[in-house]
Each structure stands twice: as structure tokens, then as C-alpha cells.
CSV table of C-alpha atoms in Angstrom, one decimal:
chain,number,residue,atom,x,y,z
A,179,MET,CA,5.6,86.5,21.5
A,180,PRO,CA,5.3,82.8,21.0
A,181,GLY,CA,8.9,82.1,21.5
A,182,GLU,CA,8.7,83.7,24.9
A,183,ARG,CA,6.0,81.4,26.2
A,184,GLY,CA,6.8,79.2,29.1
A,185,GLN,CA,10.5,80.1,28.8
A,186,ARG,CA,12.5,81.2,31.7
A,187,SER,CA,14.6,83.7,30.1
A,188,ARG,CA,18.0,84.6,31.7
A,189,ASP,CA,20.4,87.5,31.5
A,190,PRO,CA,23.1,86.7,29.3
A,191,ALA,CA,25.4,87.5,32.2
A,192,SER,CA,24.0,84.5,34.3
A,193,LEU,CA,24.6,82.0,31.4
A,194,GLY,CA,28.0,80.9,32.5
A,195,PRO,CA,28.9,77.4,33.0
A,196,LYS,CA,28.8,77.9,36.9
A,197,ASP,CA,25.3,78.9,36.5
A,198,PRO,CA,22.6,77.3,37.8
A,199,ALA,CA,23.6,76.3,41.3
A,200,PRO,CA,22.6,72.8,42.1
A,201,SER,CA,18.8,72.5,42.2
A,202,PRO,CA,17.1,71.1,45.1
A,203,ARG,CA,14.2,69.9,42.8
A,204,PRO,CA,14.9,67.3,40.4
A,205,GLY,CA,14.3,67.7,36.9
A,206,LEU,CA,14.3,71.5,36.9
A,207,GLN,CA,18.1,71.3,35.8
A,208,HIS,CA,17.3,69.2,32.9
A,209,PHE,CA,15.2,72.3,31.6
A,210,GLY,CA,18.1,74.7,32.6
A,211,LEU,CA,16.1,76.2,35.4
A,212,ASP,CA,17.0,76.7,38.9
A,213,ALA,CA,14.4,76.4,41.7
A,214,SER,CA,13.5,79.9,42.1
A,215,LEU,CA,11.8,80.1,38.8
A,216,THR,CA,12.3,83.9,38.6
A,217,THR,CA,12.2,85.6,35.3
A,218,SER,CA,14.8,88.2,34.3
A,219,TYR,CA,14.9,90.4,31.6
A,220,PRO,CA,16.0,91.4,29.0
A,221,THR,CA,15.0,88.1,27.1
A,222,ASN,CA,17.1,87.2,24.3
A,223,SER,CA,14.3,88.1,21.9
A,224,LEU,CA,13.9,91.4,23.6
A,225,GLN,CA,17.4,92.1,23.0
A,226,PHE,CA,17.2,91.3,19.4
A,227,LEU,CA,14.3,93.7,19.2
A,228,ARG,CA,16.2,96.3,20.6
A,229,GLU,CA,19.1,96.0,18.5
A,230,ILE,CA,16.5,96.2,15.4
A,231,ALA,CA,15.1,99.3,16.9
A,232,ASN,CA,18.6,100.9,17.5
A,233,LYS,CA,19.4,100.4,13.9
A,234,GLN,CA,16.1,101.1,12.2
A,235,GLY,CA,14.5,103.6,14.8
A,236,ASN,CA,10.8,103.5,14.6
A,237,ALA,CA,10.9,102.5,11.0
A,238,LEU,CA,8.6,99.5,11.5
A,239,ILE,CA,5.8,101.8,12.6
A,240,ALA,CA,6.8,104.9,10.6
A,241,ASN,CA,3.2,104.3,8.5
A,242,GLU,CA,1.3,104.4,11.5
A,243,GLY,CA,-1.5,106.9,11.2
A,244,MET,CA,-1.0,107.7,7.5
A,245,ILE,CA,-4.0,108.1,5.4
A,246,ALA,CA,-3.8,106.3,1.7
A,247,ARG,CA,-3.2,108.8,-1.0
A,248,LYS,CA,-6.3,107.0,-2.8
A,249,SER,CA,-9.3,105.9,-1.1
A,250,LEU,CA,-10.4,102.4,-2.5
A,251,ASN,CA,-13.9,101.0,-2.0
A,252,LEU,CA,-13.2,97.9,-0.5
A,253,VAL,CA,-15.5,94.7,0.2
A,254,ILE,CA,-14.8,92.3,3.1
A,255,VAL,CA,-16.6,89.1,2.9
A,256,GLY,CA,-16.9,87.8,6.4
A,257,ALA,CA,-17.6,89.7,9.9
A,258,GLY,CA,-15.3,87.2,12.2
A,259,LEU,CA,-12.3,88.5,13.8
A,260,GLY,CA,-10.1,88.6,10.8
A,261,GLY,CA,-12.6,90.5,8.3
A,262,LEU,CA,-13.4,93.0,11.4
A,263,ALA,CA,-9.9,93.4,12.2
A,264,ALA,CA,-9.0,94.2,8.4
A,265,ALA,CA,-12.0,96.7,8.4
A,266,VAL,CA,-11.0,98.6,11.1
A,267,ALA,CA,-7.2,99.0,9.8
A,268,LEU,CA,-8.4,99.8,6.4
A,269,ALA,CA,-11.1,102.4,7.4
A,270,ARG,CA,-8.3,104.2,9.4
A,271,SER,CA,-6.2,104.4,6.6
A,272,GLY,CA,-9.3,106.1,5.0
A,273,HIS,CA,-10.7,103.4,2.7
A,274,SER,CA,-14.2,102.9,2.4
A,275,VAL,CA,-15.2,99.5,3.6
A,276,GLU,CA,-18.3,97.2,3.3
A,277,VAL,CA,-18.7,94.0,5.2
A,278,VAL,CA,-20.8,91.4,4.1
A,279,GLU,CA,-21.8,88.6,6.7
A,280,GLN,CA,-24.1,85.7,6.3
A,281,ALA,CA,-25.0,85.6,9.9
A,282,PRO,CA,-28.5,87.7,10.6
A,283,GLN,CA,-26.9,89.0,13.8
A,284,LEU,CA,-23.8,89.3,15.4
A,285,GLY,CA,-25.0,89.5,18.9
A,286,GLU,CA,-25.4,85.8,18.9
A,287,VAL,CA,-21.6,85.9,20.1
A,288,GLY,CA,-20.8,89.5,20.1
A,289,ALA,CA,-22.9,90.9,22.9
A,290,GLU,CA,-23.1,88.2,25.5
A,291,ASN,CA,-20.5,88.5,28.1
A,292,GLN,CA,-19.4,85.5,29.6
A,293,SER,CA,-15.9,86.4,31.1
A,294,SER,CA,-17.3,85.7,34.4
A,295,THR,CA,-17.6,82.2,33.4
A,296,LEU,CA,-14.4,81.9,31.6
A,297,LEU,CA,-11.4,79.5,32.2
A,298,SER,CA,-9.4,78.5,29.3
A,299,ALA,CA,-6.5,76.1,29.8
A,300,PHE,CA,-4.7,77.5,27.0
A,301,PRO,CA,-6.7,79.9,24.8
A,302,ASP,CA,-6.0,80.9,21.1
A,303,ILE,CA,-3.3,83.7,20.5
A,304,PHE,CA,-4.4,86.7,18.4
A,305,LEU,CA,-1.2,87.5,16.6
A,306,MET,CA,-0.8,90.4,14.3
B,288,MET,CA,-18.7,86.6,5.3
B,289,SER,CA,-17.7,84.2,7.8
B,290,ARG,CA,-19.8,81.1,7.2
B,291,ARG,CA,-18.9,80.1,10.4
B,292,LEU,CA,-21.9,79.3,12.9
B,293,THR,CA,-22.0,82.3,15.4
B,294,ARG,CA,-23.5,80.3,17.9
B,295,LEU,CA,-20.5,77.8,18.4
B,296,GLN,CA,-18.2,78.7,20.6
B,297,VAL,CA,-15.0,78.2,18.4
B,298,GLY,CA,-12.0,78.8,20.9
B,299,ALA,CA,-13.6,80.7,24.0
B,300,GLY,CA,-10.6,82.5,25.0
B,301,ILE,CA,-8.1,84.4,23.0
B,302,GLN,CA,-4.6,85.8,24.1
B,303,ILE,CA,-3.5,89.1,23.4
B,304,PRO,CA,0.1,89.6,23.8
B,305,PRO,CA,1.9,93.1,24.0
B,306,ASN,CA,2.4,93.2,20.3
B,307,SER,CA,-1.2,92.6,19.3
B,308,ALA,CA,-2.3,95.0,22.4
B,309,ARG,CA,-0.2,97.7,21.3
B,310,LEU,CA,-1.8,97.8,18.0
B,311,LEU,CA,-5.3,97.4,19.3
B,312,ARG,CA,-4.9,100.4,21.5
B,313,ARG,CA,-3.5,102.3,18.4
B,314,TRP,CA,-6.6,101.5,16.3
B,315,GLY,CA,-8.8,102.3,19.2
B,316,VAL,CA,-10.2,98.8,19.7
B,317,PHE,CA,-9.0,98.3,23.2
B,318,LYS,CA,-10.9,100.8,24.8
B,319,HIS,CA,-14.0,98.6,24.3
B,320,LEU,CA,-12.1,95.7,25.9
B,321,GLU,CA,-10.7,97.5,29.0
B,322,GLN,CA,-13.6,96.2,31.2
B,323,THR,CA,-13.5,92.7,30.3
B,324,ALA,CA,-9.8,91.7,29.6
B,325,LEU,CA,-8.1,89.7,31.9
B,326,GLN,CA,-4.6,90.3,33.1
B,327,PRO,CA,-2.9,87.1,34.0
B,328,ASP,CA,0.1,87.1,36.3
B,329,THR,CA,2.0,84.4,34.7
B,330,ILE,CA,2.3,81.7,32.2
B,331,ASN,CA,3.3,78.3,33.9
B,332,PHE,CA,4.4,75.3,32.6
B,333,ARG,CA,3.4,72.5,34.3
B,334,ARG,CA,4.6,68.7,34.8
B,335,TRP,CA,1.9,66.6,33.4
B,336,ALA,CA,2.3,64.2,36.0
B,337,ASP,CA,2.0,66.2,39.1
B,338,GLY,CA,1.2,69.7,38.1
B,339,SER,CA,4.4,71.3,39.6
B,340,VAL,CA,5.8,74.3,37.7
B,341,ILE,CA,8.8,73.6,35.5
B,342,GLY,CA,8.8,76.9,33.6
B,343,MET,CA,7.4,80.2,34.3
B,344,THR,CA,6.9,83.5,32.5
B,345,ASP,CA,6.2,86.5,34.7
B,346,LEU,CA,3.9,88.7,33.1
B,347,GLY,CA,4.2,91.5,35.6
B,348,ALA,CA,5.3,95.2,35.7
B,349,GLU,CA,8.6,94.5,34.1
B,350,PHE,CA,7.2,92.4,31.4
B,351,CYS,CA,4.6,95.2,30.7
B,352,GLN,CA,7.7,97.8,30.6
B,353,ASN,CA,9.7,95.7,28.6
B,354,PHE,CA,7.1,94.8,25.9
B,355,GLY,CA,4.9,98.2,26.2
B,356,SER,CA,1.7,96.5,27.3
B,357,LYS,CA,0.3,94.1,29.5
B,358,TYR,CA,-0.6,90.4,28.3
B,359,TYR,CA,-4.3,90.0,28.2
B,360,VAL,CA,-6.6,87.2,27.8
B,361,VAL,CA,-10.2,88.1,26.4
B,362,HIS,CA,-13.3,86.0,25.7
B,363,ARG,CA,-13.8,85.6,21.8
B,364,ALA,CA,-17.3,87.3,22.1
B,365,ASP,CA,-15.8,90.3,23.9
B,366,PHE,CA,-13.2,90.5,21.3
B,367,HIS,CA,-15.7,90.2,18.7
B,368,SER,CA,-18.0,92.8,19.9
B,369,ALA,CA,-14.9,95.2,20.4
B,370,LEU,CA,-14.0,95.0,16.8
B,371,TYR,CA,-17.6,95.4,15.6
B,372,THR,CA,-18.1,98.4,17.7
B,373,ARG,CA,-15.0,100.0,16.6
B,374,ALA,CA,-15.6,99.2,12.9
B,375,VAL,CA,-19.1,100.9,13.2
B,376,GLU,CA,-17.7,103.8,15.0
B,377,LEU,CA,-15.3,104.3,11.8
B,378,GLY,CA,-18.1,104.1,9.3
B,379,VAL,CA,-17.6,100.7,8.2
B,380,ASN,CA,-20.9,99.7,6.7
B,381,ILE,CA,-21.6,95.9,8.0
B,382,ARG,CA,-24.4,94.2,6.3
B,383,LEU,CA,-25.7,91.2,8.1
B,384,GLY,CA,-27.7,88.4,6.9
B,385,SER,CA,-25.7,88.8,3.3
B,386,LYS,CA,-24.6,85.4,2.2
B,387,VAL,CA,-21.9,85.2,-0.4
B,388,VAL,CA,-22.6,82.6,-3.0
B,389,GLY,CA,-20.1,83.2,-5.6
B,390,TYR,CA,-16.8,85.4,-6.6
B,391,PRO,CA,-17.0,85.9,-10.4
B,392,GLY,CA,-13.7,88.2,-10.2
B,393,ARG,CA,-13.2,91.7,-11.2
B,394,GLY,CA,-13.6,92.8,-7.5
B,395,THR,CA,-17.2,91.3,-7.5
B,396,VAL,CA,-19.1,89.1,-5.1
B,397,VAL,CA,-22.6,87.5,-5.7
B,398,LEU,CA,-25.0,87.4,-2.7
B,399,GLU,CA,-27.5,84.6,-2.2
B,400,ASP,CA,-30.3,86.8,-3.4
B,401,GLY,CA,-28.5,87.3,-6.8
B,402,SER,CA,-27.5,90.9,-6.2
B,403,ALA,CA,-24.0,91.7,-7.1
B,404,LEU,CA,-21.3,93.8,-4.9
B,405,SER,CA,-18.3,95.4,-6.3
B,406,GLY,CA,-15.3,97.1,-5.1
B,407,ASP,CA,-11.8,98.2,-6.0
B,408,LEU,CA,-10.5,95.0,-4.0
B,409,VAL,CA,-12.4,92.0,-2.2
B,410,ILE,CA,-10.9,90.7,0.8
B,411,ALA,CA,-12.1,87.3,1.6
B,412,ALA,CA,-12.3,86.7,5.3
B,413,ASP,CA,-14.7,83.7,5.0
B,414,GLY,CA,-13.0,81.0,6.8
B,415,GLU,CA,-11.0,78.1,6.4
B,416,ASP,CA,-10.5,76.1,3.3
B,417,LEU,CA,-11.7,72.6,3.6
B,418,SER,CA,-12.7,72.0,0.3
B,419,SER,CA,-9.5,70.0,-0.8
B,420,CYS,CA,-8.7,68.4,2.6
B,421,GLU,CA,-8.1,64.7,2.7
B,422,GLU,CA,-11.3,62.9,2.8
B,423,GLY,CA,-11.2,62.4,6.7
B,424,MET,CA,-10.8,65.9,7.3
B,425,SER,CA,-13.2,67.3,4.8
B,426,LEU,CA,-16.0,64.8,6.3
B,427,LEU,CA,-15.2,66.0,10.0
B,428,MET,CA,-14.4,69.6,9.8
B,429,PRO,CA,-17.4,71.2,8.6
B,430,VAL,CA,-19.3,69.5,11.2
B,431,ILE,CA,-16.8,70.5,14.1
B,432,ILE,CA,-16.3,73.9,13.2
B,433,GLY,CA,-18.9,74.9,10.7
B,434,VAL,CA,-16.7,76.9,8.4
B,435,LYS,CA,-15.4,76.5,4.7
B,436,SER,CA,-14.1,79.2,2.4
B,437,LEU,CA,-15.7,79.7,-0.8
B,438,ALA,CA,-13.2,82.1,-1.9
B,439,ARG,CA,-10.2,79.9,-1.2
B,440,ASP,CA,-10.8,78.0,-4.7
B,441,VAL,CA,-10.6,81.3,-6.6
B,442,VAL,CA,-7.2,82.4,-5.3
B,443,GLN,CA,-5.5,79.1,-4.9
B,444,PRO,CA,-5.2,76.5,-7.1
B,445,ARG,CA,-6.8,73.2,-6.2
B,446,ASP,CA,-4.5,70.8,-4.8
B,447,ALA,CA,-1.8,73.4,-4.3
B,448,CYS,CA,-1.5,73.5,-0.6
B,449,ASN,CA,-4.0,70.9,0.9
B,450,PRO,CA,-4.5,70.5,4.6
B,451,ARG,CA,-3.3,67.0,6.0
B,452,LEU,CA,-4.7,64.8,8.7
B,453,THR,CA,-2.1,64.3,11.0
B,454,GLY,CA,-4.1,62.0,13.5
B,455,PHE,CA,-4.0,64.9,16.0
B,456,ALA,CA,-7.0,66.6,17.5
B,457,ALA,CA,-7.6,69.8,19.6
B,458,TYR,CA,-10.4,69.8,22.2
B,459,ARG,CA,-11.7,73.1,23.7
B,460,ALA,CA,-14.0,73.5,26.8
B,461,THR,CA,-15.3,76.2,28.7
B,462,VAL,CA,-16.2,75.5,32.3
B,463,ASP,CA,-18.2,77.4,34.9
B,464,VAL,CA,-15.8,79.0,37.6
B,465,GLU,CA,-18.7,78.1,40.0
B,466,LYS,CA,-18.3,74.1,39.3
B,467,ILE,CA,-14.2,74.5,39.7
B,468,LYS,CA,-14.7,76.4,42.9
B,469,LYS,CA,-16.5,73.4,44.4
B,470,ASP,CA,-13.9,70.8,43.2
B,471,SER,CA,-11.1,70.9,45.8
B,472,ASP,CA,-9.0,69.3,43.1
B,473,ILE,CA,-8.6,72.0,40.8
B,474,SER,CA,-10.2,75.1,42.7
B,475,TRP,CA,-6.6,76.1,43.4
B,476,LEU,CA,-6.7,77.0,39.5
B,477,LEU,CA,-8.7,80.1,40.6
B,478,GLU,CA,-6.4,81.5,43.0
B,479,LYS,CA,-5.0,84.1,40.9
B,480,PRO,CA,-5.1,84.5,37.1
B,481,ALA,CA,-2.9,82.8,35.1
B,482,LEU,CA,-2.3,80.7,32.1
B,483,ASN,CA,-1.1,77.3,32.9
B,484,ILE,CA,0.1,74.5,30.4
B,485,TRP,CA,0.6,70.8,31.2
């Protein structure tokens, strides 16, 4: 939801010209925010998604769980995040998947748990 | 194969927003992340000058209810490991130490040892294209991130869509929380899990 990030989305009913009330904190009004900084839903994007869902039902995920009519032999070059995600998705669909990776072992990155020492100011987003 | 040097920490943290998290659950990947995924409470936009919060997204229960999943942050290594584990569970054959040196076409790749591997389809997830970058980038990028796609030249005409040097750069760092705890200026960052953007 890249468009959601950092937004304070507000209920459309509260978007009238009388709102928001004068803010005691300078600068907030400039961003259309009031001082309470509470988030309310549904957001504009959520309303949009619900509108689509109402029209199309779950057509967007209707293919979920389907097995391919013809099983293909697939070669994926690269066992990074993208290659492995593709491998998982395609194997679930009934294809035969082989991944080739130049690194001698993935454990250099994969097995080590560094979560306890993690603080990312703004991590990458895994979008699908 | 990603020609990325796996020892490099390229982007230590990865956000998994609800759309991705729902998919990863359906794929059976997320069960391998349950123990390590963090759940930030909020995304805070902060004023650069004084750190005051000027925008906020609440990632709490209502967010979860609306979007069908919590919002997660995982370490790249944990995410990679989870995908690897799930792929193996699904019967994917992963051949390590196999460097692809050529794409002759017809669903075939040539490995460094001279052998060839063929399939109905080849999916090249072998990194980013740096072959046709502007000079400044092509000199810098392989050093910095250690990746260069060999396949890109095959599927995309040269000079068709070259990356351009913008003059901007992204810097990433991972900091030991013990060091942060000892620094009174920034220890408040650890009071609760959150994403902060200045």
C-alpha cells in the first residue's frame, strides 16, 4: 500500500470545510492534519478496493489454488528473493522447477538470524 | 542465479504489507516467518528538524481487519530462508554453485562448467541490468551491490531503457540495538516497534 504510507486518511464525512478544528501545533494544518493524529478508516484506497470487490467479487483471486493443465519444466536462474518467490508460486501451480544459483551456499545469508540486531530506518517493501 | 554477493547485506530490512503477507500465507511461506517477523505499531512521518510526528498510519487491529493481515517487517535473511525452505518443501530442485555464463536461447542456459540446462521456459532472476548504464553508474554499481544481469541483454535491446544517473544515492545501515540503547539521543526509537521516516 505505498499510497497509504504516512498518510492520515480520514473518513470522507469529516472532510468538510469546517474540519479540522484549529490545530494547537503549528505546521500540522499545512498537511491537513489535526493534532490528535488518529487514523480513521476506511481510507480512500480501501473504499476503492471495496468498490472493485463488490463489482467483481473475488475474481481477482479466482485462479488461486488452480493447477496448470500442462506441467512445464522451468529453469529459474537466481535463488534471490525474486527467483525463489517465482519458484514457490510456479511449483504450487504444478510445474516442475529447477533453480540454479551461482553462490555455493545460501546459508551465508539465509540461515543467520539477525533479527535481534535489526533496526531499519525504512526497509525495502516487498510488493507483489 | 543471482550473481549478487550473498555476503553483502543488501537492504537488511524488508517490509511486508498486507497484500504481500496474505499471498505469502496462501503460498505457505509465512509459517516460516512467524517467529521472526516484527509487527510495527505505526508508520510515523517525522519532521526532519525536530523529529516531531507530522503524519501517522496506525497499523493496529483496525488496519489488520481492513486489509486482511498485519503489517510486517522482516530481516532479509529470514525472508530469504523462508522462501528457500518453502521452495524445497514444494519439491523445487535448487542447484547451488551453478553459475550461468550464457543464454543461447531456446530455453537453454549454459553453466560455467560447460554443461547446458534446458526447460520449456527460462526465468532469469539474475539481478539488475547494469550493462548499459551511464558510465558513472556502471563503474559504481557493481562495486556497491555486486549484481549485474546477464540475461537482460538477451531479452532487451541494448540502450532501450537505460538506467540514468540521477545524482541521488541511497545509503542503508544496520545498527546493533545495544548501541542504540546506550545512546540517550536515539534510545527512544526502541520504545516500541515502528517505522520512522524523517
